[in-house]
PDB file of C-alpha atoms in Angstrom:
ATOM      1  CA  MET A 146     126.990 171.444  61.858  1.00  0.00           C
ATOM      2  CA  THR A 147     124.393 172.431  64.426  1.00  0.00           C
ATOM      3  CA  VAL A 148     124.380 171.728  68.114  1.00  0.00           C
ATOM      4  CA  LYS A 149     120.900 170.762  69.541  1.00  0.00           C
ATOM      5  CA  LYS A 150     119.800 170.171  72.876  1.00  0.00           C
ATOM      6  CA  ILE A 151     117.982 166.934  73.772  1.00  0.00           C
ATOM      7  CA  GLU A 152     115.822 167.243  76.907  1.00  0.00           C
ATOM      8  CA  THR A 153     113.435 164.507  76.428  1.00  0.00           C
ATOM      9  CA  TRP A 154     113.915 160.924  75.191  1.00  0.00           C
ATOM     10  CA  LEU A 155     111.360 158.595  73.682  1.00  0.00           C
ATOM     11  CA  THR A 156     112.635 155.152  72.840  1.00  0.00           C
ATOM     12  CA  ASP A 157     111.092 152.130  71.554  1.00  0.00           C
ATOM     13  CA  MET A 158     111.477 148.761  73.579  1.00  0.00           C
ATOM     14  CA  ASP A 159     111.940 145.711  71.591  1.00  0.00           C
ATOM     15  CA  GLY A 160     114.953 146.005  69.272  1.00  0.00           C
ATOM     16  CA  VAL A 161     116.194 148.925  71.139  1.00  0.00           C
ATOM     17  CA  LEU A 162     116.325 148.065  75.024  1.00  0.00           C
ATOM     18  CA  VAL A 163     115.592 144.226  74.723  1.00  0.00           C
ATOM     19  CA  HIS A 164     115.665 141.387  72.316  1.00  0.00           C
ATOM     20  CA  GLU A 165     113.294 138.706  73.464  1.00  0.00           C
ATOM     21  CA  ASN A 166     113.966 138.923  77.230  1.00  0.00           C
ATOM     22  CA  THR A 167     117.644 139.873  76.907  1.00  0.00           C
ATOM     23  CA  ALA A 168     118.996 143.445  77.388  1.00  0.00           C
ATOM     24  CA  LEU A 169     120.744 144.849  74.312  1.00  0.00           C
ATOM     25  CA  PRO A 170     124.319 146.276  74.948  1.00  0.00           C
ATOM     26  CA  GLY A 171     124.125 149.687  76.905  1.00  0.00           C
ATOM     27  CA  ALA A 172     120.373 149.565  77.426  1.00  0.00           C
ATOM     28  CA  ALA A 173     120.491 149.371  81.206  1.00  0.00           C
ATOM     29  CA  GLU A 174     123.389 152.247  81.332  1.00  0.00           C
ATOM     30  CA  PHE A 175     121.402 154.355  79.084  1.00  0.00           C
ATOM     31  CA  ILE A 176     118.355 154.201  81.316  1.00  0.00           C
ATOM     32  CA  GLU A 177     120.223 154.902  84.278  1.00  0.00           C
ATOM     33  CA  THR A 178     122.195 157.865  82.659  1.00  0.00           C
ATOM     34  CA  LEU A 179     118.853 159.387  81.790  1.00  0.00           C
ATOM     35  CA  LYS A 180     117.617 159.059  85.391  1.00  0.00           C
ATOM     36  CA  LYS A 181     120.854 160.348  86.798  1.00  0.00           C
ATOM     37  CA  ASN A 182     120.729 163.513  84.703  1.00  0.00           C
ATOM     38  CA  ASP A 183     117.155 164.061  85.261  1.00  0.00           C
ATOM     39  CA  ARG A 184     116.033 163.777  81.662  1.00  0.00           C
ATOM     40  CA  ASN A 185     112.356 163.244  80.736  1.00  0.00           C
ATOM     41  CA  PHE A 186     111.852 159.917  79.024  1.00  0.00           C
ATOM     42  CA  LEU A 187     109.214 157.422  78.127  1.00  0.00           C
ATOM     43  CA  VAL A 188     109.692 153.906  76.858  1.00  0.00           C
ATOM     44  CA  LEU A 189     107.203 153.448  74.017  1.00  0.00           C
ATOM     45  CA  THR A 190     105.787 150.244  72.574  1.00  0.00           C
ATOM     46  CA  ASN A 191     102.882 149.340  70.036  1.00  0.00           C
ATOM     47  CA  ASN A 192     102.208 146.091  72.124  1.00  0.00           C
ATOM     48  CA  PRO A 193      98.832 146.734  73.834  1.00  0.00           C
ATOM     49  CA  ILE A 194      98.578 143.411  75.528  1.00  0.00           C
ATOM     50  CA  TYR A 195     100.414 144.300  78.748  1.00  0.00           C
ATOM     51  CA  THR A 196      99.982 146.959  81.351  1.00  0.00           C
ATOM     52  CA  PRO A 197     102.922 149.328  82.285  1.00  0.00           C
ATOM     53  CA  ARG A 198     103.417 147.193  85.456  1.00  0.00           C
ATOM     54  CA  ASP A 199     103.812 144.002  83.436  1.00  0.00           C
ATOM     55  CA  LEU A 200     106.330 145.624  81.037  1.00  0.00           C
ATOM     56  CA  SER A 201     108.271 147.230  83.982  1.00  0.00           C
ATOM     57  CA  ALA A 202     108.601 143.876  85.539  1.00  0.00           C
ATOM     58  CA  ARG A 203     109.639 142.433  82.267  1.00  0.00           C
ATOM     59  CA  LEU A 204     112.346 144.815  81.663  1.00  0.00           C
ATOM     60  CA  GLY A 205     113.502 144.480  85.385  1.00  0.00           C
ATOM     61  CA  ARG A 206     113.961 140.769  84.789  1.00  0.00           C
ATOM     62  CA  SER A 207     116.228 141.891  81.988  1.00  0.00           C
ATOM     63  CA  GLY A 208     118.172 144.180  84.227  1.00  0.00           C
ATOM     64  CA  ILE A 209     116.806 147.381  82.954  1.00  0.00           C
ATOM     65  CA  ASP A 210     114.987 149.474  85.810  1.00  0.00           C
ATOM     66  CA  VAL A 211     112.212 151.469  84.081  1.00  0.00           C
ATOM     67  CA  PRO A 212     109.184 152.647  86.467  1.00  0.00           C
ATOM     68  CA  GLU A 213     105.992 151.749  85.256  1.00  0.00           C
ATOM     69  CA  ASP A 214     105.114 155.494  84.842  1.00  0.00           C
ATOM     70  CA  LYS A 215     107.861 155.853  82.285  1.00  0.00           C
ATOM     71  CA  ILE A 216     106.314 153.253  79.936  1.00  0.00           C
ATOM     72  CA  TRP A 217     103.699 154.478  77.222  1.00  0.00           C
ATOM     73  CA  THR A 218     101.741 151.954  75.238  1.00  0.00           C
ATOM     74  CA  SER A 219      99.549 151.901  72.227  1.00  0.00           C
ATOM     75  CA  ALA A 220      96.778 150.847  74.689  1.00  0.00           C
ATOM     76  CA  LEU A 221      97.494 154.041  76.926  1.00  0.00           C
ATOM     77  CA  ALA A 222      97.559 156.278  73.787  1.00  0.00           C
ATOM     78  CA  THR A 223      94.428 154.666  72.510  1.00  0.00           C
ATOM     79  CA  ALA A 224      92.430 155.216  75.673  1.00  0.00           C
ATOM     80  CA  ASP A 225      93.721 158.805  75.868  1.00  0.00           C
ATOM     81  CA  PHE A 226      92.593 159.442  72.271  1.00  0.00           C
ATOM     82  CA  VAL A 227      89.088 158.056  72.737  1.00  0.00           C
ATOM     83  CA  SER A 228      88.424 159.655  76.133  1.00  0.00           C
ATOM     84  CA  ARG A 229      89.375 163.095  74.690  1.00  0.00           C
ATOM     85  CA  THR A 230      87.136 162.501  71.619  1.00  0.00           C
ATOM     86  CA  ILE A 231      84.203 161.106  73.625  1.00  0.00           C
ATOM     87  CA  PRO A 232      84.595 161.617  77.480  1.00  0.00           C
ATOM     88  CA  GLN A 233      83.061 158.806  79.475  1.00  0.00           C
ATOM     89  CA  GLY A 234      82.123 156.760  76.324  1.00  0.00           C
ATOM     90  CA  SER A 235      81.762 153.180  75.725  1.00  0.00           C
ATOM     91  CA  ALA A 236      83.551 150.576  73.811  1.00  0.00           C
ATOM     92  CA  TYR A 237      83.287 146.943  72.787  1.00  0.00           C
ATOM     93  CA  VAL A 238      86.921 145.772  73.022  1.00  0.00           C
ATOM     94  CA  ILE A 239      88.859 142.884  71.668  1.00  0.00           C
ATOM     95  CA  GLY A 240      92.119 142.736  73.653  1.00  0.00           C
ATOM     96  CA  GLU A 241      93.710 141.782  77.005  1.00  0.00           C
ATOM     97  CA  ALA A 242      94.483 143.566  80.351  1.00  0.00           C
ATOM     98  CA  GLY A 243      96.802 146.260  78.939  1.00  0.00           C
ATOM     99  CA  LEU A 244      93.968 147.745  76.815  1.00  0.00           C
ATOM    100  CA  THR A 245      90.986 147.124  79.020  1.00  0.00           C
ATOM    101  CA  THR A 246      92.693 148.359  82.122  1.00  0.00           C
ATOM    102  CA  ALA A 247      93.823 151.625  80.374  1.00  0.00           C
ATOM    103  CA  LEU A 248      90.263 152.210  79.123  1.00  0.00           C
ATOM    104  CA  HIS A 249      88.646 151.657  82.455  1.00  0.00           C
ATOM    105  CA  GLU A 250      91.165 154.028  84.031  1.00  0.00           C
ATOM    106  CA  ALA A 251      90.132 156.668  81.346  1.00  0.00           C
ATOM    107  CA  GLY A 252      86.475 156.465  82.563  1.00  0.00           C
ATOM    108  CA  PHE A 253      85.139 154.166  79.594  1.00  0.00           C
ATOM    109  CA  ILE A 254      82.433 151.625  79.900  1.00  0.00           C
ATOM    110  CA  LEU A 255      83.084 148.258  78.169  1.00  0.00           C
ATOM    111  CA  SER A 256      79.846 147.370  76.545  1.00  0.00           C
ATOM    112  CA  ASP A 257      78.375 145.359  73.551  1.00  0.00           C
ATOM    113  CA  SER A 258      75.259 147.437  73.800  1.00  0.00           C
ATOM    114  CA  LYS A 259      75.519 150.171  71.151  1.00  0.00           C
ATOM    115  CA  PRO A 260      79.008 151.250  71.937  1.00  0.00           C
ATOM    116  CA  ASP A 261      80.494 154.537  70.676  1.00  0.00           C
ATOM    117  CA  TYR A 262      83.720 152.413  69.528  1.00  0.00           C
ATOM    118  CA  VAL A 263      84.749 149.041  68.638  1.00  0.00           C
ATOM    119  CA  ILE A 264      88.407 149.023  69.790  1.00  0.00           C
ATOM    120  CA  LEU A 265      90.490 146.300  68.406  1.00  0.00           C
ATOM    121  CA  GLY A 266      93.816 145.168  70.294  1.00  0.00           C
ATOM    122  CA  GLU A 267      96.040 142.275  70.510  1.00  0.00           C
ATOM    123  CA  THR A 268      95.200 139.023  72.000  1.00  0.00           C
ATOM    124  CA  ARG A 269      96.566 135.651  71.888  1.00  0.00           C
ATOM    125  CA  THR A 270      93.065 134.172  71.568  1.00  0.00           C
ATOM    126  CA  TYR A 271      91.153 136.004  68.785  1.00  0.00           C
ATOM    127  CA  SER A 272      87.678 134.288  68.713  1.00  0.00           C
ATOM    128  CA  PHE A 273      85.465 134.047  65.672  1.00  0.00           C
ATOM    129  CA  GLU A 274      82.472 135.200  68.045  1.00  0.00           C
ATOM    130  CA  SER A 275      84.197 138.325  69.218  1.00  0.00           C
ATOM    131  CA  ILE A 276      85.113 139.292  65.718  1.00  0.00           C
ATOM    132  CA  THR A 277      81.835 138.598  64.401  1.00  0.00           C
ATOM    133  CA  THR A 278      80.266 140.927  67.308  1.00  0.00           C
ATOM    134  CA  ALA A 279      82.679 143.494  66.319  1.00  0.00           C
ATOM    135  CA  ILE A 280      81.691 143.665  62.712  1.00  0.00           C
ATOM    136  CA  ARG A 281      77.960 143.762  63.536  1.00  0.00           C
ATOM    137  CA  LEU A 282      78.552 146.681  65.800  1.00  0.00           C
ATOM    138  CA  ILE A 283      80.590 148.418  63.311  1.00  0.00           C
ATOM    139  CA  LEU A 284      77.903 147.848  60.575  1.00  0.00           C
ATOM    140  CA  GLY A 285      75.462 149.352  63.330  1.00  0.00           C
ATOM    141  CA  GLY A 286      77.474 152.635  63.487  1.00  0.00           C
ATOM    142  CA  ALA A 287      80.087 152.041  66.104  1.00  0.00           C
ATOM    143  CA  ARG A 288      83.350 153.906  65.337  1.00  0.00           C
ATOM    144  CA  PHE A 289      86.386 151.566  64.425  1.00  0.00           C
ATOM    145  CA  ILE A 290      89.529 152.060  66.287  1.00  0.00           C
ATOM    146  CA  CYS A 291      92.691 149.701  66.178  1.00  0.00           C
ATOM    147  CA  THR A 292      95.444 150.084  68.771  1.00  0.00           C
ATOM    148  CA  ASN A 293      98.317 149.505  66.127  1.00  0.00           C
ATOM    149  CA  PRO A 294      98.779 148.543  62.550  1.00  0.00           C
ATOM    150  CA  ASP A 295     101.312 145.555  63.096  1.00  0.00           C
ATOM    151  CA  ALA A 296     100.233 142.704  60.936  1.00  0.00           C
ATOM    152  CA  THR A 297     102.189 140.128  62.780  1.00  0.00           C
ATOM    153  CA  GLY A 298     103.795 139.536  66.204  1.00  0.00           C
ATOM    154  CA  PRO A 299     106.613 137.095  67.309  1.00  0.00           C
ATOM    155  CA  SER A 300     106.117 133.984  69.483  1.00  0.00           C
ATOM    156  CA  GLU A 301     108.446 131.215  70.441  1.00  0.00           C
ATOM    157  CA  ASN A 302     106.914 129.129  67.573  1.00  0.00           C
ATOM    158  CA  GLY A 303     107.034 131.855  64.842  1.00  0.00           C
ATOM    159  CA  VAL A 304     104.958 134.722  63.808  1.00  0.00           C
ATOM    160  CA  LEU A 305     101.244 135.197  64.955  1.00  0.00           C
ATOM    161  CA  PRO A 306      98.456 137.356  63.308  1.00  0.00           C
ATOM    162  CA  ALA A 307      98.406 140.658  65.081  1.00  0.00           C
ATOM    163  CA  ALA A 308      96.014 143.536  65.362  1.00  0.00           C
ATOM    164  CA  GLY A 309      96.722 144.907  61.827  1.00  0.00           C
ATOM    165  CA  ALA A 310      95.918 141.620  60.263  1.00  0.00           C
ATOM    166  CA  VAL A 311      92.654 141.058  62.202  1.00  0.00           C
ATOM    167  CA  ALA A 312      91.683 144.743  61.335  1.00  0.00           C
ATOM    168  CA  ALA A 313      92.014 143.809  57.626  1.00  0.00           C
ATOM    169  CA  LEU A 314      89.543 141.037  58.139  1.00  0.00           C
ATOM    170  CA  VAL A 315      87.157 143.379  59.862  1.00  0.00           C
ATOM    171  CA  THR A 316      87.674 146.037  57.150  1.00  0.00           C
ATOM    172  CA  LYS A 317      86.912 143.443  54.378  1.00  0.00           C
ATOM    173  CA  ALA A 318      83.586 142.513  56.081  1.00  0.00           C
ATOM    174  CA  THR A 319      82.486 145.962  57.017  1.00  0.00           C
ATOM    175  CA  ASN A 320      84.001 148.274  54.216  1.00  0.00           C
ATOM    176  CA  ARG A 321      85.308 150.494  57.174  1.00  0.00           C
ATOM    177  CA  GLU A 322      88.896 151.385  57.665  1.00  0.00           C
ATOM    178  CA  PRO A 323      89.950 151.576  61.334  1.00  0.00           C
ATOM    179  CA  TYR A 324      91.733 154.584  62.867  1.00  0.00           C
ATOM    180  CA  PHE A 325      95.060 153.370  63.896  1.00  0.00           C
ATOM    181  CA  VAL A 326      96.457 155.081  67.101  1.00  0.00           C
ATOM    182  CA  GLY A 327      99.920 153.489  67.525  1.00  0.00           C
ATOM    183  CA  LYS A 328     103.183 154.021  65.618  1.00  0.00           C
ATOM    184  CA  PRO A 329     103.644 155.226  62.892  1.00  0.00           C
ATOM    185  CA  ASN A 330     100.688 157.555  63.757  1.00  0.00           C
ATOM    186  CA  PRO A 331     102.459 160.684  65.259  1.00  0.00           C
ATOM    187  CA  ILE A 332      99.658 161.117  67.750  1.00  0.00           C
ATOM    188  CA  MET A 333     101.417 158.213  69.765  1.00  0.00           C
ATOM    189  CA  PHE A 334     104.317 160.594  70.204  1.00  0.00           C
ATOM    190  CA  ARG A 335     102.263 163.739  70.789  1.00  0.00           C
ATOM    191  CA  THR A 336     100.411 161.996  73.644  1.00  0.00           C
ATOM    192  CA  ALA A 337     103.604 160.757  74.879  1.00  0.00           C
ATOM    193  CA  LEU A 338     105.139 164.403  74.946  1.00  0.00           C
ATOM    194  CA  ASN A 339     102.024 165.708  76.673  1.00  0.00           C
ATOM    195  CA  ARG A 340     102.509 163.026  79.494  1.00  0.00           C
ATOM    196  CA  VAL A 341     106.081 164.181  80.232  1.00  0.00           C
ATOM    197  CA  GLY A 342     105.774 167.796  79.218  1.00  0.00           C
ATOM    198  CA  GLY A 343     108.327 167.727  76.431  1.00  0.00           C
ATOM    199  CA  HIS A 344     108.795 169.648  73.298  1.00  0.00           C
ATOM    200  CA  SER A 345     109.364 168.366  69.924  1.00  0.00           C
ATOM    201  CA  GLU A 346     112.264 170.520  69.224  1.00  0.00           C
ATOM    202  CA  THR A 347     114.265 169.018  72.216  1.00  0.00           C
ATOM    203  CA  THR A 348     113.065 165.702  72.025  1.00  0.00           C
ATOM    204  CA  ALA A 349     114.613 162.693  70.543  1.00  0.00           C
ATOM    205  CA  MET A 350     113.145 159.245  69.314  1.00  0.00           C
ATOM    206  CA  ILE A 351     115.152 156.019  69.369  1.00  0.00           C
ATOM    207  CA  GLY A 352     113.686 153.284  67.379  1.00  0.00           C
ATOM    208  CA  ASP A 353     114.899 150.124  65.297  1.00  0.00           C
ATOM    209  CA  ARG A 354     112.283 150.365  62.490  1.00  0.00           C
ATOM    210  CA  MET A 355     112.343 152.862  59.512  1.00  0.00           C
ATOM    211  CA  ASP A 356     108.668 152.287  58.809  1.00  0.00           C
ATOM    212  CA  THR A 357     107.203 153.018  62.298  1.00  0.00           C
ATOM    213  CA  ASP A 358     109.637 154.529  64.671  1.00  0.00           C
ATOM    214  CA  VAL A 359     111.591 156.843  62.430  1.00  0.00           C
ATOM    215  CA  VAL A 360     108.839 157.785  60.052  1.00  0.00           C
ATOM    216  CA  ALA A 361     106.574 158.788  62.990  1.00  0.00           C
ATOM    217  CA  GLY A 362     109.405 160.718  64.606  1.00  0.00           C
ATOM    218  CA  VAL A 363     109.992 162.504  61.541  1.00  0.00           C
ATOM    219  CA  GLU A 364     106.430 163.516  61.093  1.00  0.00           C
ATOM    220  CA  ALA A 365     106.189 164.565  64.642  1.00  0.00           C
ATOM    221  CA  GLY A 366     109.146 166.904  64.212  1.00  0.00           C
ATOM    222  CA  LEU A 367     111.351 164.918  66.511  1.00  0.00           C
ATOM    223  CA  ASN A 368     115.199 164.320  66.386  1.00  0.00           C
ATOM    224  CA  THR A 369     115.419 160.679  65.332  1.00  0.00           C
ATOM    225  CA  PHE A 370     117.984 158.043  65.809  1.00  0.00           C
ATOM    226  CA  LEU A 371     117.976 154.468  64.302  1.00  0.00           C
ATOM    227  CA  VAL A 372     119.578 151.719  66.153  1.00  0.00           C
ATOM    228  CA  LEU A 373     120.733 148.648  64.039  1.00  0.00           C
ATOM    229  CA  THR A 374     120.131 146.067  66.774  1.00  0.00           C
ATOM    230  CA  GLY A 375     116.264 145.357  65.661  1.00  0.00           C
ATOM    231  CA  ILE A 376     114.438 145.175  62.357  1.00  0.00           C
ATOM    232  CA  THR A 377     116.070 147.661  59.894  1.00  0.00           C
ATOM    233  CA  HIS A 378     119.633 147.038  58.479  1.00  0.00           C
ATOM    234  CA  ARG A 379     121.859 149.820  57.545  1.00  0.00           C
ATOM    235  CA  LYS A 380     121.740 148.839  53.784  1.00  0.00           C
ATOM    236  CA  GLU A 381     117.890 149.466  54.014  1.00  0.00           C
ATOM    237  CA  VAL A 382     117.896 153.018  55.120  1.00  0.00           C
ATOM    238  CA  GLU A 383     118.676 154.412  51.738  1.00  0.00           C
ATOM    239  CA  THR A 384     115.613 152.685  50.235  1.00  0.00           C
ATOM    240  CA  PHE A 385     113.293 155.083  52.236  1.00  0.00           C
ATOM    241  CA  PRO A 386     112.166 158.749  51.185  1.00  0.00           C
ATOM    242  CA  TYR A 387     112.922 160.003  54.573  1.00  0.00           C
ATOM    243  CA  ARG A 388     116.079 159.616  56.871  1.00  0.00           C
ATOM    244  CA  PRO A 389     116.756 159.430  60.579  1.00  0.00           C
ATOM    245  CA  ASP A 390     119.037 162.322  61.905  1.00  0.00           C
ATOM    246  CA  ARG A 391     121.635 159.587  62.832  1.00  0.00           C
ATOM    247  CA  VAL A 392     122.130 155.966  62.511  1.00  0.00           C
ATOM    248  CA  VAL A 393     124.138 154.276  65.322  1.00  0.00           C
ATOM    249  CA  ASP A 394     125.038 150.434  66.011  1.00  0.00           C
ATOM    250  CA  SER A 395     123.091 150.431  69.316  1.00  0.00           C
ATOM    251  CA  ILE A 396     121.659 152.458  72.236  1.00  0.00           C
ATOM    252  CA  GLN A 397     125.060 152.343  73.882  1.00  0.00           C
ATOM    253  CA  ASP A 398     126.292 154.892  71.281  1.00  0.00           C
ATOM    254  CA  LEU A 399     123.913 157.359  72.541  1.00  0.00           C
ATOM    255  CA  ILE A 400     124.863 157.430  76.332  1.00  0.00           C
ATOM    256  CA  SER A 401     127.243 160.414  76.046  1.00  0.00           C
ATOM    257  CA  ILE A 402     124.405 162.388  74.406  1.00  0.00           C
ATOM    258  CA  ALA A 403     122.070 161.337  77.113  1.00  0.00           C
ATOM    259  CA  GLU A 404     124.698 162.577  79.527  1.00  0.00           C
ATOM    260  CA  SER A 405     125.661 165.920  77.926  1.00  0.00           C
ATOM    261  CA  GLY A 406     122.174 166.640  76.818  1.00  0.00           C
ATOM    262  CA  GLU A 407     123.440 167.937  73.411  1.00  0.00           C
ATOM    263  CA  VAL A 408     124.191 166.541  69.977  1.00  0.00           C
ATOM    264  CA  ASP A 409     125.848 167.614  66.765  1.00  0.00           C
ATOM    265  CA  PHE A 410     123.652 167.243  63.655  1.00  0.00           C
TER     266      PHE A 410
END
């Protein structure tokens, strides 16, 4: 058994810290333990709809105090990626404030006139007109980016089509595959680590999904924890060709590790 130092923590939000708008067991205490012990941390989410300020307020209403600068979304990762690739570029965007704000702050111009990129995010009101414009711009040479590959998202009335599903429609019409920035792309974690100055060898990722959180953590060389308060059930873990370093019932089980900064694997 090897003792490893954990100096930086990345954690998913939905299914790890909260379910709907209710804090999960130990979530608030875990975040407070990280802050008390001066651990680097970021809360990660594939949801590009909301700004970090919006998400901080949402977590706060659940009793979890996460400053907005400790939240990293697929929208922020997308803005970081495209601004590094084409600084001061332009994009036609389908999305909400979380994405458009991130791109504006990264120095991008939002335009439908010969943009460098078409960037597809999440919105509750996908329109046929905007999707048609995106298709025509991609056929005209714009690069195709999608914030995240999630095919569906939750709502009070059931599932909704999400960015991945709409991306499939655009791909069918253009024969162009998008570049997905969000999880499970390890670039989501690498940009997060750059933000907090963390190193993969001493960073842990906490997630509730084997097919996004854990696989991306494994591919990015992180220490991985799967919690059973979200999507993946314990019996499903064995069906995947990769494994988390540890499976725990909830984030509450990781408080002592966050406090000590060490874990036995």
